[in-house]
Amino acid sequence: MNDVVTGEAVPLELRLAKLPSRVLSIAIDVAIYAGCGLALFGIANAVVPALDPALATALGLVVTITLLVAVPATIETLTGGRSAGKYALGLRVVRDDGGPIRARHALVRALSGVFADFVVTLGVGAIFCSLLNERGKRIGDVLAGTVVLRERIPSLPGPPAVPPELAGWARTLELARLPNDLALNARNYLIRAPQMAPAVRDDLGARLADQVASVVTPPPPPGVPAWAYLAAVLGERGRREIERMSGQATTRVSHEATPPPAQPPSVDGSDQSSHQRPTGGFAPPR
């Protein structure tokens, strides 16, 4: 995880691409470009077998530069920073401020890939720069002011289900004093509990349950296991949050859909709204 600061000075918490995924995406791109290059050279040899050697060398140089620079830069510009390999692995190139890259960023990255990252240094420059840079940037990213991010982030599981036997008791809980960090620790415990050793699971669950019970009332019924108590507290907390958000959305929609009350006509038949004005400096009640 890393913070990317936008142009409006808003920090965004984003997931940076790791070196193995970047290497694999580059390998996919290289395989595709190499296949295209071999196909083009094969077609050229079949169509013009008696081509002048100097012209053949110039044509080969043009095709090589096109495949190594022009094609990658064009693809990343048109796709917003996603080549075929990056698309396959869920990666994207963005600017340092989190915005989409432009043609100049893609061109600098492509040129650096030829002269500094891959072709001249055989990939050693890109690997060393990625290992030394805190954001995993290769030389082309440093020069272009870009960074590679992960787009496909695994979704977090929803709130745990309240055990049915504790549902009635959970609805009476006072959860206002439960801090977010303690709730997050309890949530992580419930997610990882099946992989823990029994002794570690029971000890950690008991300690977390004691911490939660110190700020949540009423206490659990006698004999409730720690995991069931934590699941009931977090499940009820999540249910109330979902209910609160849905209630706010329903209230907002109802306010937007309800027309303002019509003004009754005055005694003489004229529109009363044209004569009514607030008498003071305050806005009229709504």
Short mmCIF file of C-alpha atoms in Angstrom, two decimals:
data_model
loop_
_atom_site.label_atom_id
_atom_site.label_comp_id
_atom_site.label_asym_id
_atom_site.label_seq_id
_atom_site.Cartn_x
_atom_site.Cartn_y
_atom_site.Cartn_z
CA MET A 1 0.00 0.00 0.00
CA ASN A 2 1.15 3.53 -0.67
CA ASP A 3 -0.23 7.05 -0.69
CA VAL A 4 -0.55 8.83 -4.03
CA VAL A 5 -1.18 12.58 -3.67
CA THR A 6 -3.45 14.02 -6.34
CA GLY A 7 -3.18 17.45 -7.89
CA GLU A 8 -5.78 18.67 -5.39
CA ALA A 9 -3.54 17.53 -2.49
CA VAL A 10 -5.84 14.60 -1.68
CA PRO A 11 -4.00 11.45 -0.56
CA LEU A 12 -5.16 8.24 -2.22
CA GLU A 13 -4.31 4.87 -0.72
CA LEU A 14 -3.43 2.63 -3.66
CA ARG A 15 -1.86 -0.79 -4.13
CA LEU A 16 1.47 -0.73 -5.94
CA ALA A 17 2.33 -3.52 -8.35
CA LYS A 18 4.98 -5.94 -7.10
CA LEU A 19 8.11 -6.83 -9.05
CA PRO A 20 7.07 -10.43 -9.92
CA SER A 21 3.75 -9.34 -11.43
CA ARG A 22 5.48 -6.59 -13.41
CA VAL A 23 8.11 -9.02 -14.72
CA LEU A 24 5.40 -11.45 -15.79
CA SER A 25 3.43 -8.72 -17.55
CA ILE A 26 6.55 -7.59 -19.41
CA ALA A 27 7.27 -11.19 -20.41
CA ILE A 28 3.77 -11.46 -21.89
CA ASP A 29 4.26 -8.23 -23.84
CA VAL A 30 7.70 -9.31 -25.10
CA ALA A 31 6.31 -12.65 -26.27
CA ILE A 32 3.52 -10.90 -28.17
CA TYR A 33 5.87 -8.35 -29.76
CA ALA A 34 8.40 -11.05 -30.65
CA GLY A 35 5.71 -13.12 -32.32
CA CYS A 36 4.52 -10.11 -34.30
CA GLY A 37 8.11 -9.28 -35.31
CA LEU A 38 8.85 -12.80 -36.52
CA ALA A 39 5.62 -12.82 -38.50
CA LEU A 40 6.44 -9.49 -40.14
CA PHE A 41 9.99 -10.55 -41.04
CA GLY A 42 8.67 -13.83 -42.44
CA ILE A 43 6.15 -12.01 -44.59
CA ALA A 44 8.81 -9.56 -45.77
CA ASN A 45 11.19 -12.37 -46.76
CA ALA A 46 8.43 -14.16 -48.63
CA VAL A 47 7.20 -11.08 -50.51
CA VAL A 48 10.56 -9.50 -51.39
CA PRO A 49 13.17 -12.29 -51.27
CA ALA A 50 15.66 -10.40 -53.46
CA LEU A 51 15.58 -7.18 -51.45
CA ASP A 52 18.72 -5.03 -51.43
CA PRO A 53 20.78 -5.76 -48.25
CA ALA A 54 20.98 -2.10 -47.26
CA LEU A 55 17.26 -1.64 -47.76
CA ALA A 56 16.56 -4.85 -45.86
CA THR A 57 18.68 -3.61 -42.95
CA ALA A 58 16.88 -0.27 -42.91
CA LEU A 59 13.51 -1.99 -43.08
CA GLY A 60 14.48 -4.31 -40.24
CA LEU A 61 15.58 -1.33 -38.13
CA VAL A 62 12.29 0.46 -38.77
CA VAL A 63 10.29 -2.62 -37.82
CA THR A 64 12.36 -3.14 -34.66
CA ILE A 65 11.96 0.45 -33.49
CA THR A 66 8.26 0.31 -34.27
CA LEU A 67 7.78 -2.84 -32.19
CA LEU A 68 9.95 -1.67 -29.28
CA VAL A 69 8.92 1.99 -29.05
CA ALA A 70 6.01 3.06 -31.25
CA VAL A 71 3.69 0.11 -30.59
CA PRO A 72 4.09 0.02 -26.76
CA ALA A 73 3.76 3.80 -26.47
CA THR A 74 0.66 3.84 -28.68
CA ILE A 75 -1.01 0.96 -26.84
CA GLU A 76 -0.41 2.46 -23.38
CA THR A 77 -1.65 5.86 -24.57
CA LEU A 78 -4.85 4.52 -26.12
CA THR A 79 -5.65 2.10 -23.28
CA GLY A 80 -4.84 4.47 -20.43
CA GLY A 81 -1.70 2.64 -19.29
CA ARG A 82 -2.60 -1.00 -19.90
CA SER A 83 -0.67 -3.18 -22.29
CA ALA A 84 -1.72 -6.76 -23.01
CA GLY A 85 0.44 -8.11 -20.18
CA LYS A 86 -0.77 -5.49 -17.71
CA TYR A 87 -4.38 -6.13 -18.66
CA ALA A 88 -3.90 -9.87 -18.11
CA LEU A 89 -2.49 -9.30 -14.61
CA GLY A 90 -4.73 -6.40 -13.60
CA LEU A 91 -2.04 -3.67 -13.68
CA ARG A 92 -2.17 -0.10 -14.91
CA VAL A 93 0.36 2.69 -15.41
CA VAL A 94 -0.71 6.05 -13.95
CA ARG A 95 0.96 9.36 -13.20
CA ASP A 96 2.53 10.02 -9.82
CA ASP A 97 -0.61 11.97 -8.85
CA GLY A 98 -2.88 9.07 -9.77
CA GLY A 99 -4.12 10.55 -13.07
CA PRO A 100 -4.10 8.79 -16.45
CA ILE A 101 -0.90 8.91 -18.48
CA ARG A 102 -0.57 10.81 -21.73
CA ALA A 103 1.40 10.18 -24.90
CA ARG A 104 4.57 11.81 -23.56
CA HIS A 105 4.58 9.58 -20.48
CA ALA A 106 4.13 6.46 -22.60
CA LEU A 107 6.84 7.58 -25.06
CA VAL A 108 9.38 8.25 -22.29
CA ARG A 109 8.65 4.85 -20.74
CA ALA A 110 9.06 3.11 -24.10
CA LEU A 111 12.31 4.89 -24.97
CA SER A 112 13.72 4.21 -21.52
CA GLY A 113 12.75 0.58 -21.88
CA VAL A 114 14.98 0.32 -24.94
CA PHE A 115 18.00 2.31 -23.77
CA ALA A 116 18.05 1.94 -19.98
CA ASP A 117 15.73 -0.75 -18.66
CA PHE A 118 15.65 -3.82 -20.89
CA VAL A 119 17.45 -3.88 -24.25
CA VAL A 120 20.80 -2.27 -23.41
CA THR A 121 21.04 -3.46 -19.79
CA LEU A 122 19.19 -6.77 -20.44
CA GLY A 123 16.71 -5.96 -17.70
CA VAL A 124 19.33 -5.45 -14.97
CA GLY A 125 18.70 -1.69 -14.82
CA ALA A 126 14.96 -2.15 -14.43
CA ILE A 127 15.33 -4.76 -11.67
CA PHE A 128 17.87 -2.80 -9.63
CA CYS A 129 15.90 0.43 -9.93
CA SER A 130 12.66 -1.31 -8.90
CA LEU A 131 14.33 -2.88 -5.86
CA LEU A 132 15.87 0.42 -4.73
CA ASN A 133 12.82 2.61 -5.34
CA GLU A 134 10.20 2.72 -2.57
CA ARG A 135 7.41 2.59 -5.14
CA GLY A 136 8.99 -0.14 -7.24
CA LYS A 137 9.63 2.16 -10.19
CA ARG A 138 11.90 1.22 -13.06
CA ILE A 139 14.06 3.83 -14.77
CA GLY A 140 11.33 4.65 -17.29
CA ASP A 141 8.84 5.31 -14.50
CA VAL A 142 11.29 7.60 -12.71
CA LEU A 143 11.94 9.62 -15.86
CA ALA A 144 8.30 9.74 -16.95
CA GLY A 145 6.85 10.43 -13.50
CA THR A 146 4.64 7.33 -13.52
CA VAL A 147 3.90 4.38 -11.26
CA VAL A 148 2.34 0.96 -11.87
CA LEU A 149 -0.68 0.04 -9.72
CA ARG A 150 -2.78 -3.03 -9.14
CA GLU A 151 -6.35 -2.58 -10.35
CA ARG A 152 -7.79 -5.91 -9.26
CA ILE A 153 -8.03 -5.75 -5.48
CA PRO A 154 -9.67 -8.68 -3.69
CA SER A 155 -12.93 -7.69 -2.06
CA LEU A 156 -13.15 -7.80 1.70
CA PRO A 157 -15.64 -10.18 3.29
CA GLY A 158 -18.83 -8.68 4.65
CA PRO A 159 -19.69 -8.39 8.33
CA PRO A 160 -19.90 -11.72 10.17
CA ALA A 161 -23.30 -13.23 10.71
CA VAL A 162 -24.85 -12.91 14.16
CA PRO A 163 -25.36 -16.37 15.69
CA PRO A 164 -29.14 -17.01 15.73
CA GLU A 165 -29.20 -17.72 19.47
CA LEU A 166 -27.66 -14.28 20.15
CA ALA A 167 -29.75 -12.24 17.69
CA GLY A 168 -32.19 -10.93 20.29
CA TRP A 169 -29.45 -10.03 22.76
CA ALA A 170 -27.36 -8.36 20.01
CA ARG A 171 -30.16 -5.89 19.23
CA THR A 172 -29.87 -4.47 22.76
CA LEU A 173 -26.13 -3.73 22.48
CA GLU A 174 -24.75 -0.25 23.09
CA LEU A 175 -21.94 0.03 20.52
CA ALA A 176 -21.15 3.76 20.57
CA ARG A 177 -17.93 3.29 22.56
CA LEU A 178 -16.51 0.51 20.35
CA PRO A 179 -13.44 1.98 18.57
CA ASN A 180 -12.83 1.22 14.92
CA ASP A 181 -9.34 -0.20 15.43
CA LEU A 182 -10.59 -2.71 18.03
CA ALA A 183 -13.44 -3.72 15.74
CA LEU A 184 -10.96 -4.20 12.90
CA ASN A 185 -8.74 -6.38 15.09
CA ALA A 186 -11.71 -8.52 16.05
CA ARG A 187 -12.76 -8.78 12.42
CA ASN A 188 -9.30 -9.91 11.36
CA TYR A 189 -9.30 -12.45 14.17
CA LEU A 190 -12.57 -13.99 12.97
CA ILE A 191 -11.21 -14.19 9.41
CA ARG A 192 -7.95 -15.85 10.45
CA ALA A 193 -9.29 -18.00 13.30
CA PRO A 194 -9.77 -21.17 11.21
CA GLN A 195 -6.05 -21.16 10.30
CA MET A 196 -4.81 -20.61 13.88
CA ALA A 197 -3.66 -23.23 16.31
CA PRO A 198 -6.38 -23.98 18.90
CA ALA A 199 -4.39 -22.64 21.85
CA VAL A 200 -3.46 -19.41 20.06
CA ARG A 201 -7.02 -18.98 18.76
CA ASP A 202 -8.59 -19.41 22.20
CA ASP A 203 -6.09 -17.11 23.95
CA LEU A 204 -6.34 -14.32 21.38
CA GLY A 205 -10.13 -14.62 21.19
CA ALA A 206 -10.47 -14.37 24.98
CA ARG A 207 -8.30 -11.26 25.11
CA LEU A 208 -10.18 -9.57 22.28
CA ALA A 209 -13.52 -10.48 23.85
CA ASP A 210 -12.42 -8.94 27.17
CA GLN A 211 -11.40 -5.72 25.41
CA VAL A 212 -14.69 -5.53 23.51
CA ALA A 213 -16.74 -6.33 26.64
CA SER A 214 -15.09 -3.43 28.46
CA VAL A 215 -16.65 -0.90 26.05
CA VAL A 216 -19.83 -2.71 24.93
CA THR A 217 -22.90 -3.25 27.10
CA PRO A 218 -24.75 -5.35 28.17
CA PRO A 219 -22.38 -8.26 28.87
CA PRO A 220 -22.88 -11.49 26.92
CA PRO A 221 -25.05 -14.29 28.28
CA PRO A 222 -23.19 -16.86 30.40
CA GLY A 223 -21.29 -19.55 28.53
CA VAL A 224 -21.01 -17.72 25.19
CA PRO A 225 -17.70 -18.54 23.43
CA ALA A 226 -15.39 -15.66 22.56
CA TRP A 227 -15.75 -16.16 18.81
CA ALA A 228 -19.56 -16.16 19.03
CA TYR A 229 -19.54 -13.01 21.17
CA LEU A 230 -17.24 -11.18 18.73
CA ALA A 231 -19.28 -12.34 15.74
CA ALA A 232 -22.50 -11.12 17.38
CA VAL A 233 -21.03 -7.71 18.21
CA LEU A 234 -19.50 -7.15 14.77
CA GLY A 235 -22.51 -8.57 12.95
CA GLU A 236 -24.88 -6.27 14.81
CA ARG A 237 -22.55 -3.32 14.21
CA GLY A 238 -22.52 -4.06 10.49
CA ARG A 239 -26.30 -4.53 10.39
CA ARG A 240 -26.87 -1.16 12.02
CA GLU A 241 -24.45 0.55 9.66
CA ILE A 242 -26.16 -0.94 6.62
CA GLU A 243 -29.55 0.02 8.04
CA ARG A 244 -28.35 3.55 8.71
CA MET A 245 -26.96 3.98 5.19
CA SER A 246 -30.10 2.57 3.56
CA GLY A 247 -32.25 4.78 5.77
CA GLN A 248 -30.31 7.87 4.73
CA ALA A 249 -30.66 6.93 1.08
CA THR A 250 -34.41 6.36 1.45
CA THR A 251 -34.85 9.69 3.26
CA ARG A 252 -32.87 11.53 0.61
CA VAL A 253 -34.88 9.97 -2.22
CA SER A 254 -38.18 10.76 -0.48
CA HIS A 255 -37.16 14.38 0.05
CA GLU A 256 -36.18 14.73 -3.60
CA ALA A 257 -39.39 13.08 -4.80
CA THR A 258 -41.78 15.05 -2.59
CA PRO A 259 -42.92 18.31 -4.26
CA PRO A 260 -43.14 21.46 -2.14
CA PRO A 261 -46.60 22.25 -0.75
CA ALA A 262 -48.68 24.48 -2.97
CA GLN A 263 -49.58 27.95 -1.70
CA PRO A 264 -53.32 28.43 -1.20
CA PRO A 265 -54.86 31.23 -3.22
CA SER A 266 -55.58 34.50 -1.46
CA VAL A 267 -59.04 35.79 -0.81
CA ASP A 268 -59.02 38.05 -3.87
CA GLY A 269 -57.86 35.16 -6.09
CA SER A 270 -54.29 36.37 -6.62
CA ASP A 271 -51.24 34.20 -6.05
CA GLN A 272 -50.36 34.52 -2.37
CA SER A 273 -46.78 33.47 -2.94
CA SER A 274 -46.04 36.73 -4.73
CA HIS A 275 -47.05 38.71 -1.61
CA GLN A 276 -45.43 36.57 1.09
CA ARG A 277 -41.85 37.45 1.98
CA PRO A 278 -39.76 36.66 5.02
CA THR A 279 -40.17 39.47 7.51
CA GLY A 280 -36.71 39.28 8.99
CA GLY A 281 -33.18 38.51 7.94
CA PHE A 282 -33.68 34.74 8.33
CA ALA A 283 -34.56 32.31 5.57
CA PRO A 284 -38.16 31.06 5.69
CA PRO A 285 -38.62 27.66 7.33
CA ARG A 286 -38.54 24.69 5.01
#
